[in-house]
CSV table of C-alpha atoms in Angstrom, one decimal:
chain,number,residue,atom,x,y,z
I,4,UNK,CA,25.0,-19.5,12.8
I,5,UNK,CA,21.4,-18.6,12.0
I,6,UNK,CA,20.2,-15.3,13.5
I,7,UNK,CA,17.7,-15.5,16.3
I,8,UNK,CA,14.1,-14.8,15.4
I,9,UNK,CA,12.7,-11.5,16.3
I,10,UNK,CA,10.4,-12.0,19.3
I,11,UNK,CA,6.7,-11.5,18.5
I,12,UNK,CA,4.7,-8.6,19.9
I,13,UNK,CA,1.0,-9.3,19.0
I,14,UNK,CA,-0.9,-6.1,18.3
I,15,UNK,CA,2.3,-4.1,17.5
I,16,UNK,CA,4.3,-3.1,14.5
I,17,UNK,CA,8.0,-2.5,13.9
I,18,UNK,CA,9.5,-0.3,11.1
I,19,UNK,CA,12.5,-2.1,9.5
I,20,UNK,CA,13.4,0.8,7.2
I,21,UNK,CA,12.0,2.3,4.0
I,22,UNK,CA,8.5,0.9,3.5
I,23,UNK,CA,9.3,-2.4,5.3
I,24,UNK,CA,7.1,-3.1,8.3
I,25,UNK,CA,6.7,-6.1,10.6
I,26,UNK,CA,3.1,-6.4,11.9
I,27,UNK,CA,2.2,-9.0,14.5
I,28,UNK,CA,-1.6,-9.3,14.4
I,29,UNK,CA,-4.0,-12.0,15.5
I,30,UNK,CA,-1.2,-14.5,16.0
I,31,UNK,CA,0.2,-13.9,12.5
I,32,UNK,CA,3.4,-12.3,11.6
I,33,UNK,CA,3.0,-10.1,8.5
I,34,UNK,CA,5.8,-8.2,6.6
I,35,UNK,CA,4.9,-5.5,4.1
I,36,UNK,CA,7.1,-4.4,1.1
I,37,UNK,CA,10.2,-6.2,2.2
I,38,UNK,CA,13.5,-4.5,1.4
I,39,UNK,CA,16.7,-6.0,2.9
I,40,UNK,CA,19.5,-5.0,0.6
I,41,UNK,CA,22.6,-3.1,1.7
I,42,UNK,CA,22.9,0.5,0.7
I,43,UNK,CA,23.8,1.2,-3.0
I,44,UNK,CA,22.4,1.9,-6.4
I,45,UNK,CA,19.3,0.2,-7.8
I,46,UNK,CA,19.0,1.5,-11.4
I,47,UNK,CA,17.9,5.1,-11.2
I,48,UNK,CA,17.2,4.8,-7.4
I,49,UNK,CA,19.8,4.8,-4.7
I,50,UNK,CA,19.4,3.1,-1.3
I,51,UNK,CA,21.1,5.1,1.5
I,52,UNK,CA,20.6,3.0,4.6
I,53,UNK,CA,20.0,-0.7,5.3
I,54,UNK,CA,17.4,-2.5,7.4
I,55,UNK,CA,17.6,-2.6,11.2
I,56,UNK,CA,16.3,-6.3,11.1
I,57,UNK,CA,17.6,-8.9,8.7
I,58,UNK,CA,15.4,-11.3,6.7
I,59,UNK,CA,16.8,-14.2,8.7
I,60,UNK,CA,15.3,-12.7,11.9
I,61,UNK,CA,11.9,-12.9,10.2
I,62,UNK,CA,12.1,-16.4,8.9
I,63,UNK,CA,8.9,-17.2,10.8
I,64,UNK,CA,6.8,-14.9,8.7
I,65,UNK,CA,3.2,-16.0,7.9
I,66,UNK,CA,2.3,-13.5,5.2
I,67,UNK,CA,4.0,-11.0,3.0
I,68,UNK,CA,2.2,-8.0,1.4
I,69,UNK,CA,3.8,-6.3,-1.6
I,70,UNK,CA,2.1,-3.1,-2.7
I,71,UNK,CA,3.9,-3.4,-6.1
I,72,UNK,CA,6.9,-5.2,-7.4
I,73,UNK,CA,7.9,-2.6,-10.0
I,74,UNK,CA,10.2,-0.5,-8.0
I,75,UNK,CA,13.3,-1.6,-6.0
I,76,UNK,CA,12.5,0.7,-3.1
I,77,UNK,CA,9.4,-1.5,-2.4
I,78,UNK,CA,10.9,-4.8,-3.3
I,79,UNK,CA,14.7,-5.0,-3.6
I,80,UNK,CA,16.7,-8.2,-4.5
I,81,UNK,CA,16.9,-9.7,-1.0
I,82,UNK,CA,13.3,-8.6,-0.3
I,83,UNK,CA,12.1,-10.4,-3.4
I,84,UNK,CA,13.9,-13.6,-2.4
I,85,UNK,CA,12.3,-13.3,1.1
I,86,UNK,CA,8.8,-12.7,-0.3
I,87,UNK,CA,9.1,-15.6,-2.7
I,88,UNK,CA,10.1,-18.0,0.1
I,89,UNK,CA,7.1,-16.9,2.4
I,90,UNK,CA,4.2,-19.2,2.9
I,91,UNK,CA,1.8,-16.6,1.5
I,92,UNK,CA,2.5,-13.6,-0.7
I,93,UNK,CA,-0.3,-11.1,-1.7
I,94,UNK,CA,0.3,-8.4,-4.3
I,95,UNK,CA,-1.2,-6.8,-7.4
I,96,UNK,CA,-2.7,-8.9,-10.1
I,97,UNK,CA,0.1,-7.8,-12.5
I,98,UNK,CA,2.7,-8.4,-9.9
I,99,UNK,CA,1.5,-12.0,-9.3
I,100,UNK,CA,1.8,-12.7,-13.0
I,101,UNK,CA,5.4,-11.4,-13.1
I,102,UNK,CA,6.5,-13.0,-9.8
I,103,UNK,CA,4.8,-16.3,-10.3
I,104,UNK,CA,4.0,-18.9,-7.7
I,105,UNK,CA,3.5,-18.5,-4.7
I,106,UNK,CA,2.3,-14.9,-5.3
I,107,UNK,CA,-1.4,-14.3,-5.3
I,108,UNK,CA,-2.9,-11.2,-7.0
I,109,UNK,CA,-5.6,-9.1,-5.6
I,110,UNK,CA,-7.5,-6.4,-7.5
I,111,UNK,CA,-8.7,-3.3,-5.7
I,112,UNK,CA,-11.6,-4.2,-3.3
I,113,UNK,CA,-11.0,-7.9,-3.6
I,114,UNK,CA,-11.0,-9.7,-0.3
I,115,UNK,CA,-9.4,-12.9,1.0
I,116,UNK,CA,-9.8,-14.7,4.3
I,117,UNK,CA,-7.2,-16.6,6.2
I,118,UNK,CA,-7.4,-18.7,9.4
I,119,UNK,CA,-5.7,-17.4,12.5
I,120,UNK,CA,-3.5,-19.8,14.6
I,121,UNK,CA,-5.9,-20.1,17.5
I,122,UNK,CA,-9.4,-19.1,16.3
I,123,UNK,CA,-11.1,-16.8,13.9
I,124,UNK,CA,-10.0,-15.4,10.6
I,125,UNK,CA,-7.9,-12.5,9.3
I,126,UNK,CA,-9.5,-10.6,6.4
I,127,UNK,CA,-7.2,-8.9,3.9
I,128,UNK,CA,-8.8,-6.5,1.4
I,129,UNK,CA,-6.8,-4.9,-1.3
I,130,UNK,CA,-7.6,-1.1,-1.7
I,131,UNK,CA,-6.7,1.3,-4.5
I,132,UNK,CA,-3.6,3.5,-4.5
I,133,UNK,CA,-2.5,6.2,-7.0
I,134,UNK,CA,1.3,6.3,-7.3
I,135,UNK,CA,1.6,9.9,-8.5
I,136,UNK,CA,-0.5,13.0,-9.1
I,137,UNK,CA,-4.2,12.6,-9.7
I,138,UNK,CA,-3.8,14.2,-13.2
I,139,UNK,CA,-0.8,12.1,-14.1
I,140,UNK,CA,-0.9,10.2,-17.3
I,141,UNK,CA,-2.6,6.8,-16.9
I,142,UNK,CA,-2.0,3.5,-18.7
I,143,UNK,CA,-4.6,1.4,-20.4
I,144,UNK,CA,-5.7,0.0,-17.0
I,145,UNK,CA,-6.1,3.4,-15.5
I,146,UNK,CA,-2.9,3.3,-13.3
I,147,UNK,CA,-0.6,6.3,-12.7
I,148,UNK,CA,3.0,5.2,-12.8
I,149,UNK,CA,2.1,1.5,-12.3
I,150,UNK,CA,-0.4,-0.7,-10.6
I,151,UNK,CA,-0.3,-0.3,-6.8
I,152,UNK,CA,-2.6,-1.6,-4.1
I,153,UNK,CA,-2.9,-0.9,-0.4
I,154,UNK,CA,-4.3,-3.4,2.1
I,155,UNK,CA,-6.9,-3.3,4.9
I,156,UNK,CA,-6.5,-6.1,7.6
I,157,UNK,CA,-9.3,-6.9,10.0
I,158,UNK,CA,-10.7,-9.6,12.1
I,159,UNK,CA,-12.9,-10.2,15.2
I,160,UNK,CA,-11.3,-8.7,18.2
I,161,UNK,CA,-8.5,-7.1,16.2
I,162,UNK,CA,-7.8,-3.5,15.3
I,163,UNK,CA,-8.6,-2.7,11.7
I,164,UNK,CA,-5.3,-1.7,10.0
I,165,UNK,CA,-4.9,0.2,6.7
I,166,UNK,CA,-1.6,0.0,4.9
I,167,UNK,CA,-1.6,2.6,2.1
I,168,UNK,CA,1.1,1.4,-0.2
I,169,UNK,CA,2.7,4.0,-2.4
I,170,UNK,CA,-0.2,6.4,-2.7
I,171,UNK,CA,-0.1,10.1,-3.3
I,172,UNK,CA,-3.9,10.7,-3.6
I,173,UNK,CA,-5.9,12.1,-0.7
I,174,UNK,CA,-9.0,11.4,-2.7
I,175,UNK,CA,-8.2,7.7,-2.7
I,176,UNK,CA,-7.7,7.8,1.1
I,177,UNK,CA,-11.2,9.4,1.3
I,178,UNK,CA,-12.6,6.5,-0.7
I,179,UNK,CA,-11.0,4.0,1.6
I,180,UNK,CA,-12.4,5.9,4.7
I,181,UNK,CA,-15.9,5.9,3.1
I,182,UNK,CA,-15.9,2.2,2.2
I,183,UNK,CA,-14.1,1.0,5.3
I,184,UNK,CA,-15.3,3.0,8.3
I,185,UNK,CA,-13.7,2.5,11.7
I,186,UNK,CA,-10.0,2.1,10.7
I,187,UNK,CA,-8.1,1.9,14.0
I,188,UNK,CA,-4.5,2.2,12.7
I,189,UNK,CA,-3.0,3.6,9.4
I,190,UNK,CA,0.4,2.8,8.1
I,191,UNK,CA,1.0,5.6,5.6
I,192,UNK,CA,3.7,5.7,3.0
I,193,UNK,CA,5.0,9.3,3.3
I,194,UNK,CA,8.3,11.0,2.3
I,195,UNK,CA,7.2,13.0,-0.7
I,196,UNK,CA,9.1,10.7,-3.1
I,197,UNK,CA,10.1,12.6,-6.3
I,198,UNK,CA,11.8,11.2,-9.3
I,199,UNK,CA,13.5,13.5,-11.9
I,200,UNK,CA,11.7,13.5,-15.2
I,201,UNK,CA,8.5,12.2,-13.8
I,202,UNK,CA,5.3,14.3,-13.3
I,203,UNK,CA,7.3,17.6,-13.4
I,204,UNK,CA,9.0,16.6,-10.1
I,205,UNK,CA,5.7,16.4,-8.2
I,206,UNK,CA,5.6,13.7,-5.5
I,207,UNK,CA,4.6,10.1,-6.2
I,208,UNK,CA,3.8,9.4,-2.5
I,209,UNK,CA,2.2,11.5,0.2
I,210,UNK,CA,4.0,14.6,1.3
I,211,UNK,CA,4.0,15.5,5.0
I,212,UNK,CA,0.9,17.8,4.9
I,213,UNK,CA,-1.1,15.2,2.9
I,214,UNK,CA,0.0,12.5,5.3
I,215,UNK,CA,-1.6,14.5,8.2
I,216,UNK,CA,-4.6,15.2,6.0
I,217,UNK,CA,-5.0,11.5,5.3
I,218,UNK,CA,-5.0,10.8,9.1
I,219,UNK,CA,-7.7,13.5,9.6
I,220,UNK,CA,-9.8,12.0,6.8
I,221,UNK,CA,-9.5,8.5,8.4
I,222,UNK,CA,-10.9,10.0,11.6
I,223,UNK,CA,-7.5,10.2,13.5
I,224,UNK,CA,-6.4,6.6,13.8
I,225,UNK,CA,-3.1,5.6,15.3
I,226,UNK,CA,-0.9,6.7,12.4
I,227,UNK,CA,2.5,5.1,11.6
I,228,UNK,CA,4.4,6.9,8.8
I,229,UNK,CA,6.8,4.7,6.8
I,230,UNK,CA,8.8,5.0,3.6
I,231,UNK,CA,10.2,8.5,4.3
I,232,UNK,CA,13.9,7.6,4.6
I,233,UNK,CA,16.5,5.1,3.4
I,234,UNK,CA,16.4,6.1,-0.3
I,235,UNK,CA,17.7,9.2,-1.9
I,236,UNK,CA,14.5,10.2,-3.7
I,237,UNK,CA,12.6,11.0,-0.5
I,238,UNK,CA,12.4,14.8,-0.1
I,239,UNK,CA,10.6,15.0,3.3
I,240,UNK,CA,11.7,13.1,6.4
I,241,UNK,CA,10.8,12.5,10.0
I,242,UNK,CA,11.0,16.1,11.2
I,243,UNK,CA,8.7,17.4,8.4
I,244,UNK,CA,6.2,14.7,9.2
I,245,UNK,CA,6.2,15.5,12.9
I,246,UNK,CA,5.9,19.2,12.1
I,247,UNK,CA,2.9,18.7,9.7
I,248,UNK,CA,1.0,16.6,12.3
I,249,UNK,CA,1.7,19.3,15.0
I,250,UNK,CA,0.5,22.1,12.6
I,251,UNK,CA,-2.7,20.1,12.0
I,252,UNK,CA,-3.3,19.5,15.7
I,253,UNK,CA,-2.8,15.8,15.3
I,254,UNK,CA,0.4,15.3,17.2
I,255,UNK,CA,-1.4,12.9,19.5
I,256,UNK,CA,-2.1,10.3,16.8
I,257,UNK,CA,1.2,10.1,15.0
I,258,UNK,CA,3.6,7.3,16.1
I,259,UNK,CA,7.0,7.9,14.7
I,260,UNK,CA,10.0,6.4,16.4
I,261,UNK,CA,13.5,5.0,15.7
I,262,UNK,CA,13.4,2.1,13.4
I,263,UNK,CA,13.4,-1.2,15.3
I,264,UNK,CA,11.0,0.1,18.0
I,265,UNK,CA,7.8,-1.7,18.6
I,266,UNK,CA,4.7,0.5,18.2
I,267,UNK,CA,1.2,-0.5,19.5
I,268,UNK,CA,-1.6,-0.5,17.0
I,269,UNK,CA,-4.0,0.8,19.5
I,270,UNK,CA,-3.8,4.0,21.7
């Protein structure tokens, strides 16, 4: 028997686990960085908990966003199959070449427009991300660790939503804030991911203090942290994030709840 579809909640998001998010926006269902595998090893990474929603419950997806395809904690085996079966898959330019059709690649600051079911358009803009310390060694294309993008989604009558992807750079968040003023909601990849042997053990995603700082730089949008649990290489979890926002005087903007809980994108 096929699982029943997850009911839609327009203007809300649901954290599935790890980086995986369901966003119902403007009549469209969008899933970011799908990871649906059971717990277990993925090369040098270890998944410690599974998703609270299965891919079968999200078979009505309209769009999948993949910040990068290089690491299993952002696109595991079942997540990859789900993404490749979706009507629309947006990712990095390099990722689109590796994945093939139907993936479409976006360079940083490239924008695409898509019709909404009833009226109007949804604009998706790829934004930069730095997957490690600012002074980390860069490849020929200027990427730290690998090519990663975040996304900004916007449309008439909709909240403007920033999805950071795996980004450790507060400077990059400031660039996004400068070029895209008026962000209403921010989905920030947190967790202070650390990988032995890389960057002297320094985090390759935002730690809790920098997650709160990113929210302040973005002018205190509704802030939904993701990607802080479910994998063994995360070093700061939910309690550390809550504490950092409280210390920064930003407890009112952070939205962190049990996975599977719908969270409004507006206050």
